[in-house]
């Protein structure tokens, strides 16, 4: 007997038994049961009828965050199978995310589930207490381009159990949608299957059987009653208006009446004293159009005494439709209390508010959650949350400025339901423009900004970023990264301004671009944001092979330095940031080993560094925000993680999905005396002070007046200039560059026409991606717009005959953090396809090679065949800027922010090293200016005198100009014949220039000239 036969027998027996029972019931009951319980419709029986496959075919497939995360699936024979002979079984051990999907075939119509009440399946419980997410796929083109609707169940049982999920329990996913949303209505008429997301953090196994649709749909499943908000703030004495609406799936009129009984009841406000009670009923008759609404008004009363906010829940009882997910609350605004007086000094406002807060409210202020974790946002008030963030790629649907503002305003509205209506502070990683937002102006990454050697331009890029970020309702940016990158094998190299702390310090003008005046007085403006200096301290110095995070090799590893090097290299940029008034600081994931016998200690546990150095010695008066789940890397149990990090000086904890656990644990630790009241008050005072400075208490909602400038011509002009100035001309034999518009140009290479590769990681999503991911201009498009006679062949397969010059644009594909570490599936070599393109083009004509990458690429074996070589870094969305220097609209002026190595075995290699023999030294950068000085040693002697005199007189601009002329003169002599003897003094000279030792810089350049 086959599995299906056994299934048929089993089902026949069940139905026969049911029929016998029905026969014993009264006739009316039997008729009702028959109408209400039609036969279920199978989706999956797992007997082999659905293969393991993927789109466009129908099938089961697995997925995960990395190679280890997808579960192993089998169709297993089980004697205890609830249906048939086989079940779907699997093992998993997930660190990121993972699960499996059943998609229907993309070349067939979607399935209609609208006649049913819900979906159910059998699950073999392991009683592990973990939640498993179950989602269904609605509308769109196919299963991978549909809307995702989700719910979950808890595995708190043993053995087989049938899980029933009414369709009404599914909610629209806000943390991820593959297509950015369709209509955000669960239509059920075009369904594409389901997906299961398995628990993370511990190995497990599962078994599943008989997925089927059950029950009969009723109006309450396709009709729902909603209110226009969950929270209705109103000034004391005002009247709140609650709009109650009825809506249906597909917008059809309702076919049965819907009644809504309402009553003001409960809450913290006192009926008759604080508000006039209301009670009544609304009826939407049969035939009412979807979207119809009625208004319930709740009057409040004035008692003229200062008090905290008070709540008036409006209880709604719905018949004939699905009730709102939450009871709407009228909130009588806090009023008459000193902390609400904007005329008082920030310090007094903080002291007053802090004195009124409970321990739970203080713990909430110290807690930051991910937007994707809080659903509709009810937990904001329930846990008094102080902050939310969007991690990389965590965006609203659709990903537009208006949607960002609406989303954040919705969260701020939730905060108004708290006792003191403390606004949220919302943060994003806008590390090179508002890079999560499609259509924003994307700047070059910091490595390119460092190459510009232009502090004023760095400030302007920060100002553009701040304006675009704040216009979407976000007041806080987790930038800039002040890491000093010391090993280009590190996947975060491009987040650094360079390898020299003096260069990093010089670029910290970006802090003023973001925040405005050092005093913080500009933070309340609609074009400024709170900045974050990260990652404190030493993240750029982690040793290769020291990381213990997954497959990372460098990132989150150990920085082993003496105190002198720590101060000079890694701490110096943070002192500069504190002096500039930076509002927040983020500790590093990495560990610090000072050779003092303690061994490596995670930075989130280093009270000596956070409390001792940053806050006490440097005088930092902002607040410290942890990195994403960083406390989970500390030793001990979770309570130890919490008390260790808080006592070390971390003021707010980024605990994206464990905010409830963190808040509860912090409260317990405080009650037990392991975290003092004084420490908590210090943390909360620091957080509140920045919220007051940002003006959030007076204006918590988005000021979108600047939204029209997002991605504007003016903003893109700044990014275009930054892209142009970031281009570093490493070689230019025969003056191949700049190109002439009269030349026929052959363009090839993987990165010539790819905006995703050009913008790199941290663009739209955390890791970034290749392809047309955001509006902008590729390098190829920029060349065409510049008026060039351009032919493009990505792989150089088109004929190379008849061209004057070739431009080959090669380099890396996007990555972020440790995912990009060399040794973690990455190296510093060009791909085989890129090498082939270089070889083909450069063998056929004069050629210029542009390397679009986050770090140097090894090109030495081809350097002799390349006429011109350009380090393009990751120039952002404005490829026009690259075209500007290629065609001579602007001169090449960029300089290397890091040493360009000859081989990977040389790494780490940095300016100041005793042994220093690079391909190109730190500070190298040819120019296409026509006035490159000549005159040899005589000119150098004259420039040395000018530099010395200007240095004595404090004339920095004159002195810097003299050093720059000396550098260009030396480069002109050395050409590509860089030797160790010339490279070391050349690199040292650039460091001396940045530190104001201008005469010494010219002396070093003279030494390099003689060695060259």
PDB file of N, CA and C in Angstrom, residues 247-298:
ATOM      1  N   UNK A 247     -12.552  48.227   6.275  1.00  0.00           N
ATOM      2  CA  UNK A 247     -11.915  47.965   4.989  1.00  0.00           C
ATOM      3  C   UNK A 247     -11.983  46.482   4.696  1.00  0.00           C
ATOM      4  N   UNK A 248     -11.958  46.130   3.406  1.00  0.00           N
ATOM      5  CA  UNK A 248     -12.027  44.730   3.009  1.00  0.00           C
ATOM      6  C   UNK A 248     -10.903  44.397   2.051  1.00  0.00           C
ATOM      7  N   UNK A 249     -10.516  43.120   2.045  1.00  0.00           N
ATOM      8  CA  UNK A 249      -9.544  42.642   1.070  1.00  0.00           C
ATOM      9  C   UNK A 249     -10.124  42.809  -0.324  1.00  0.00           C
ATOM     10  N   UNK A 250      -9.376  43.441  -1.207  1.00  0.00           N
ATOM     11  CA  UNK A 250      -9.854  43.675  -2.555  1.00  0.00           C
ATOM     12  C   UNK A 250     -10.802  44.845  -2.682  1.00  0.00           C
ATOM     13  N   UNK A 251     -11.094  45.533  -1.561  1.00  0.00           N
ATOM     14  CA  UNK A 251     -11.914  46.756  -1.547  1.00  0.00           C
ATOM     15  C   UNK A 251     -13.371  46.533  -1.923  1.00  0.00           C
ATOM     16  N   UNK A 252     -13.858  45.310  -1.807  1.00  0.00           N
ATOM     17  CA  UNK A 252     -15.281  45.064  -2.082  1.00  0.00           C
ATOM     18  C   UNK A 252     -16.131  45.593  -0.925  1.00  0.00           C
ATOM     19  N   UNK A 253     -17.366  46.002  -1.189  1.00  0.00           N
ATOM     20  CA  UNK A 253     -18.247  46.430  -0.093  1.00  0.00           C
ATOM     21  C   UNK A 253     -18.485  45.284   0.882  1.00  0.00           C
ATOM     22  N   UNK A 254     -18.787  45.605   2.133  1.00  0.00           N
ATOM     23  CA  UNK A 254     -19.101  44.554   3.097  1.00  0.00           C
ATOM     24  C   UNK A 254     -20.476  43.987   2.782  1.00  0.00           C
ATOM     25  N   UNK A 255     -20.632  42.674   2.978  1.00  0.00           N
ATOM     26  CA  UNK A 255     -21.929  42.059   2.669  1.00  0.00           C
ATOM     27  C   UNK A 255     -22.739  41.740   3.918  1.00  0.00           C
ATOM     28  N   UNK A 256     -22.190  42.010   5.080  1.00  0.00           N
ATOM     29  CA  UNK A 256     -22.907  41.874   6.341  1.00  0.00           C
ATOM     30  C   UNK A 256     -22.621  43.109   7.183  1.00  0.00           C
ATOM     31  N   UNK A 257     -23.528  43.500   8.057  1.00  0.00           N
ATOM     32  CA  UNK A 257     -23.277  44.690   8.890  1.00  0.00           C
ATOM     33  C   UNK A 257     -22.067  44.483   9.805  1.00  0.00           C
ATOM     34  N   UNK A 258     -21.393  45.564  10.077  1.00  0.00           N
ATOM     35  CA  UNK A 258     -20.286  45.571  11.033  1.00  0.00           C
ATOM     36  C   UNK A 258     -20.615  46.595  12.116  1.00  0.00           C
ATOM     37  N   UNK A 259     -20.573  46.159  13.357  1.00  0.00           N
ATOM     38  CA  UNK A 259     -20.830  47.082  14.468  1.00  0.00           C
ATOM     39  C   UNK A 259     -19.564  47.256  15.305  1.00  0.00           C
ATOM     40  N   UNK A 260     -19.391  48.463  15.798  1.00  0.00           N
ATOM     41  CA  UNK A 260     -18.249  48.789  16.642  1.00  0.00           C
ATOM     42  C   UNK A 260     -18.764  49.499  17.888  1.00  0.00           C
ATOM     43  N   UNK A 261     -18.737  48.779  19.005  1.00  0.00           N
ATOM     44  CA  UNK A 261     -19.081  49.407  20.280  1.00  0.00           C
ATOM     45  C   UNK A 261     -17.820  50.020  20.863  1.00  0.00           C
ATOM     46  N   UNK A 262     -17.928  51.260  21.357  1.00  0.00           N
ATOM     47  CA  UNK A 262     -16.747  51.928  21.899  1.00  0.00           C
ATOM     48  C   UNK A 262     -17.038  52.447  23.306  1.00  0.00           C
ATOM     49  N   UNK A 263     -15.982  52.474  24.101  1.00  0.00           N
ATOM     50  CA  UNK A 263     -16.116  52.964  25.471  1.00  0.00           C
ATOM     51  C   UNK A 263     -14.739  53.383  25.988  1.00  0.00           C
ATOM     52  N   UNK A 264     -14.677  54.565  26.579  1.00  0.00           N
ATOM     53  CA  UNK A 264     -13.439  55.005  27.227  1.00  0.00           C
ATOM     54  C   UNK A 264     -13.369  54.328  28.590  1.00  0.00           C
ATOM     55  N   UNK A 265     -12.288  53.596  28.816  1.00  0.00           N
ATOM     56  CA  UNK A 265     -12.200  52.832  30.074  1.00  0.00           C
ATOM     57  C   UNK A 265     -10.749  52.531  30.392  1.00  0.00           C
ATOM     58  N   UNK A 266     -10.420  52.585  31.687  1.00  0.00           N
ATOM     59  CA  UNK A 266      -9.067  52.247  32.127  1.00  0.00           C
ATOM     60  C   UNK A 266      -8.104  53.389  31.883  1.00  0.00           C
ATOM     61  N   UNK A 267      -6.813  53.063  31.854  1.00  0.00           N
ATOM     62  CA  UNK A 267      -5.788  54.060  31.638  1.00  0.00           C
ATOM     63  C   UNK A 267      -5.416  54.796  32.912  1.00  0.00           C
ATOM     64  N   UNK A 268      -4.524  55.768  32.764  1.00  0.00           N
ATOM     65  CA  UNK A 268      -4.037  56.503  33.934  1.00  0.00           C
ATOM     66  C   UNK A 268      -4.785  57.795  34.170  1.00  0.00           C
ATOM     67  N   UNK A 269      -5.563  58.253  33.187  1.00  0.00           N
ATOM     68  CA  UNK A 269      -6.376  59.457  33.380  1.00  0.00           C
ATOM     69  C   UNK A 269      -7.630  59.109  34.173  1.00  0.00           C
ATOM     70  N   UNK A 270      -8.139  60.095  34.898  1.00  0.00           N
ATOM     71  CA  UNK A 270      -9.308  59.877  35.757  1.00  0.00           C
ATOM     72  C   UNK A 270     -10.560  60.389  35.062  1.00  0.00           C
ATOM     73  N   UNK A 271     -11.513  59.476  34.880  1.00  0.00           N
ATOM     74  CA  UNK A 271     -12.777  59.821  34.223  1.00  0.00           C
ATOM     75  C   UNK A 271     -13.498  60.905  35.018  1.00  0.00           C
ATOM     76  N   UNK A 272     -13.998  61.923  34.299  1.00  0.00           N
ATOM     77  CA  UNK A 272     -14.729  63.014  34.945  1.00  0.00           C
ATOM     78  C   UNK A 272     -13.829  64.125  35.446  1.00  0.00           C
ATOM     79  N   UNK A 273     -12.572  63.821  35.699  1.00  0.00           N
ATOM     80  CA  UNK A 273     -11.618  64.840  36.146  1.00  0.00           C
ATOM     81  C   UNK A 273     -10.680  65.252  35.021  1.00  0.00           C
ATOM     82  N   UNK A 274     -10.142  64.248  34.336  1.00  0.00           N
ATOM     83  CA  UNK A 274      -9.203  64.523  33.255  1.00  0.00           C
ATOM     84  C   UNK A 274      -9.855  64.473  31.874  1.00  0.00           C
ATOM     85  N   UNK A 275     -10.997  63.782  31.766  1.00  0.00           N
ATOM     86  CA  UNK A 275     -11.675  63.684  30.475  1.00  0.00           C
ATOM     87  C   UNK A 275     -13.149  63.367  30.698  1.00  0.00           C
ATOM     88  N   UNK A 276     -13.944  63.641  29.685  1.00  0.00           N
ATOM     89  CA  UNK A 276     -15.369  63.310  29.707  1.00  0.00           C
ATOM     90  C   UNK A 276     -15.553  61.930  29.110  1.00  0.00           C
ATOM     91  N   UNK A 277     -16.089  60.984  29.881  1.00  0.00           N
ATOM     92  CA  UNK A 277     -16.206  59.619  29.352  1.00  0.00           C
ATOM     93  C   UNK A 277     -17.137  59.550  28.142  1.00  0.00           C
ATOM     94  N   UNK A 278     -16.853  58.627  27.237  1.00  0.00           N
ATOM     95  CA  UNK A 278     -17.698  58.423  26.056  1.00  0.00           C
ATOM     96  C   UNK A 278     -18.044  56.950  25.936  1.00  0.00           C
ATOM     97  N   UNK A 279     -19.210  56.680  25.383  1.00  0.00           N
ATOM     98  CA  UNK A 279     -19.668  55.306  25.170  1.00  0.00           C
ATOM     99  C   UNK A 279     -20.711  55.326  24.070  1.00  0.00           C
ATOM    100  N   UNK A 280     -20.671  54.346  23.178  1.00  0.00           N
ATOM    101  CA  UNK A 280     -21.649  54.325  22.107  1.00  0.00           C
ATOM    102  C   UNK A 280     -21.382  53.198  21.133  1.00  0.00           C
ATOM    103  N   UNK A 281     -22.071  53.232  19.987  1.00  0.00           N
ATOM    104  CA  UNK A 281     -21.934  52.169  18.989  1.00  0.00           C
ATOM    105  C   UNK A 281     -22.005  52.777  17.600  1.00  0.00           C
ATOM    106  N   UNK A 282     -21.139  52.273  16.722  1.00  0.00           N
ATOM    107  CA  UNK A 282     -21.144  52.660  15.313  1.00  0.00           C
ATOM    108  C   UNK A 282     -21.574  51.445  14.509  1.00  0.00           C
ATOM    109  N   UNK A 283     -22.433  51.637  13.511  1.00  0.00           N
ATOM    110  CA  UNK A 283     -22.835  50.542  12.630  1.00  0.00           C
ATOM    111  C   UNK A 283     -22.485  50.899  11.192  1.00  0.00           C
ATOM    112  N   UNK A 284     -21.776  49.990  10.546  1.00  0.00           N
ATOM    113  CA  UNK A 284     -21.529  50.082   9.111  1.00  0.00           C
ATOM    114  C   UNK A 284     -22.485  49.087   8.449  1.00  0.00           C
ATOM    115  N   UNK A 285     -23.550  49.538   7.769  1.00  0.00           N
ATOM    116  CA  UNK A 285     -24.543  48.611   7.205  1.00  0.00           C
ATOM    117  C   UNK A 285     -23.958  47.769   6.076  1.00  0.00           C
ATOM    118  N   UNK A 286     -24.620  46.651   5.778  1.00  0.00           N
ATOM    119  CA  UNK A 286     -24.235  45.839   4.622  1.00  0.00           C
ATOM    120  C   UNK A 286     -24.243  46.716   3.376  1.00  0.00           C
ATOM    121  N   UNK A 287     -23.251  46.532   2.521  1.00  0.00           N
ATOM    122  CA  UNK A 287     -23.137  47.349   1.324  1.00  0.00           C
ATOM    123  C   UNK A 287     -22.240  48.560   1.493  1.00  0.00           C
ATOM    124  N   UNK A 288     -21.772  48.809   2.728  1.00  0.00           N
ATOM    125  CA  UNK A 288     -20.872  49.942   2.961  1.00  0.00           C
ATOM    126  C   UNK A 288     -19.578  49.742   2.184  1.00  0.00           C
ATOM    127  N   UNK A 289     -19.134  50.797   1.531  1.00  0.00           N
ATOM    128  CA  UNK A 289     -17.912  50.727   0.748  1.00  0.00           C
ATOM    129  C   UNK A 289     -16.690  50.563   1.647  1.00  0.00           C
ATOM    130  N   UNK A 290     -15.729  49.797   1.151  1.00  0.00           N
ATOM    131  CA  UNK A 290     -14.475  49.651   1.874  1.00  0.00           C
ATOM    132  C   UNK A 290     -13.805  51.010   2.022  1.00  0.00           C
ATOM    133  N   UNK A 291     -13.298  51.296   3.221  1.00  0.00           N
ATOM    134  CA  UNK A 291     -12.654  52.578   3.486  1.00  0.00           C
ATOM    135  C   UNK A 291     -13.554  53.584   4.175  1.00  0.00           C
ATOM    136  N   UNK A 292     -14.833  53.251   4.334  1.00  0.00           N
ATOM    137  CA  UNK A 292     -15.747  54.169   5.017  1.00  0.00           C
ATOM    138  C   UNK A 292     -15.316  54.359   6.469  1.00  0.00           C
ATOM    139  N   UNK A 293     -15.543  55.536   7.015  1.00  0.00           N
ATOM    140  CA  UNK A 293     -15.087  55.813   8.365  1.00  0.00           C
ATOM    141  C   UNK A 293     -16.095  56.640   9.146  1.00  0.00           C
ATOM    142  N   UNK A 294     -15.982  56.559  10.460  1.00  0.00           N
ATOM    143  CA  UNK A 294     -16.749  57.371  11.397  1.00  0.00           C
ATOM    144  C   UNK A 294     -15.763  57.906  12.430  1.00  0.00           C
ATOM    145  N   UNK A 295     -16.132  58.962  13.112  1.00  0.00           N
ATOM    146  CA  UNK A 295     -15.232  59.586  14.076  1.00  0.00           C
ATOM    147  C   UNK A 295     -15.819  59.549  15.474  1.00  0.00           C
ATOM    148  N   UNK A 296     -15.006  59.125  16.425  1.00  0.00           N
ATOM    149  CA  UNK A 296     -15.353  59.163  17.837  1.00  0.00           C
ATOM    150  C   UNK A 296     -14.508  60.254  18.485  1.00  0.00           C
ATOM    151  N   UNK A 297     -15.162  61.145  19.227  1.00  0.00           N
ATOM    152  CA  UNK A 297     -14.455  62.257  19.860  1.00  0.00           C
ATOM    153  C   UNK A 297     -14.408  62.076  21.367  1.00  0.00           C
ATOM    154  N   UNK A 298     -13.212  62.300  21.926  1.00  0.00           N
ATOM    155  CA  UNK A 298     -13.002  62.148  23.366  1.00  0.00           C
ATOM    156  C   UNK A 298     -12.536  63.493  23.915  1.00  0.00           C
TER     157      UNK A 298
END
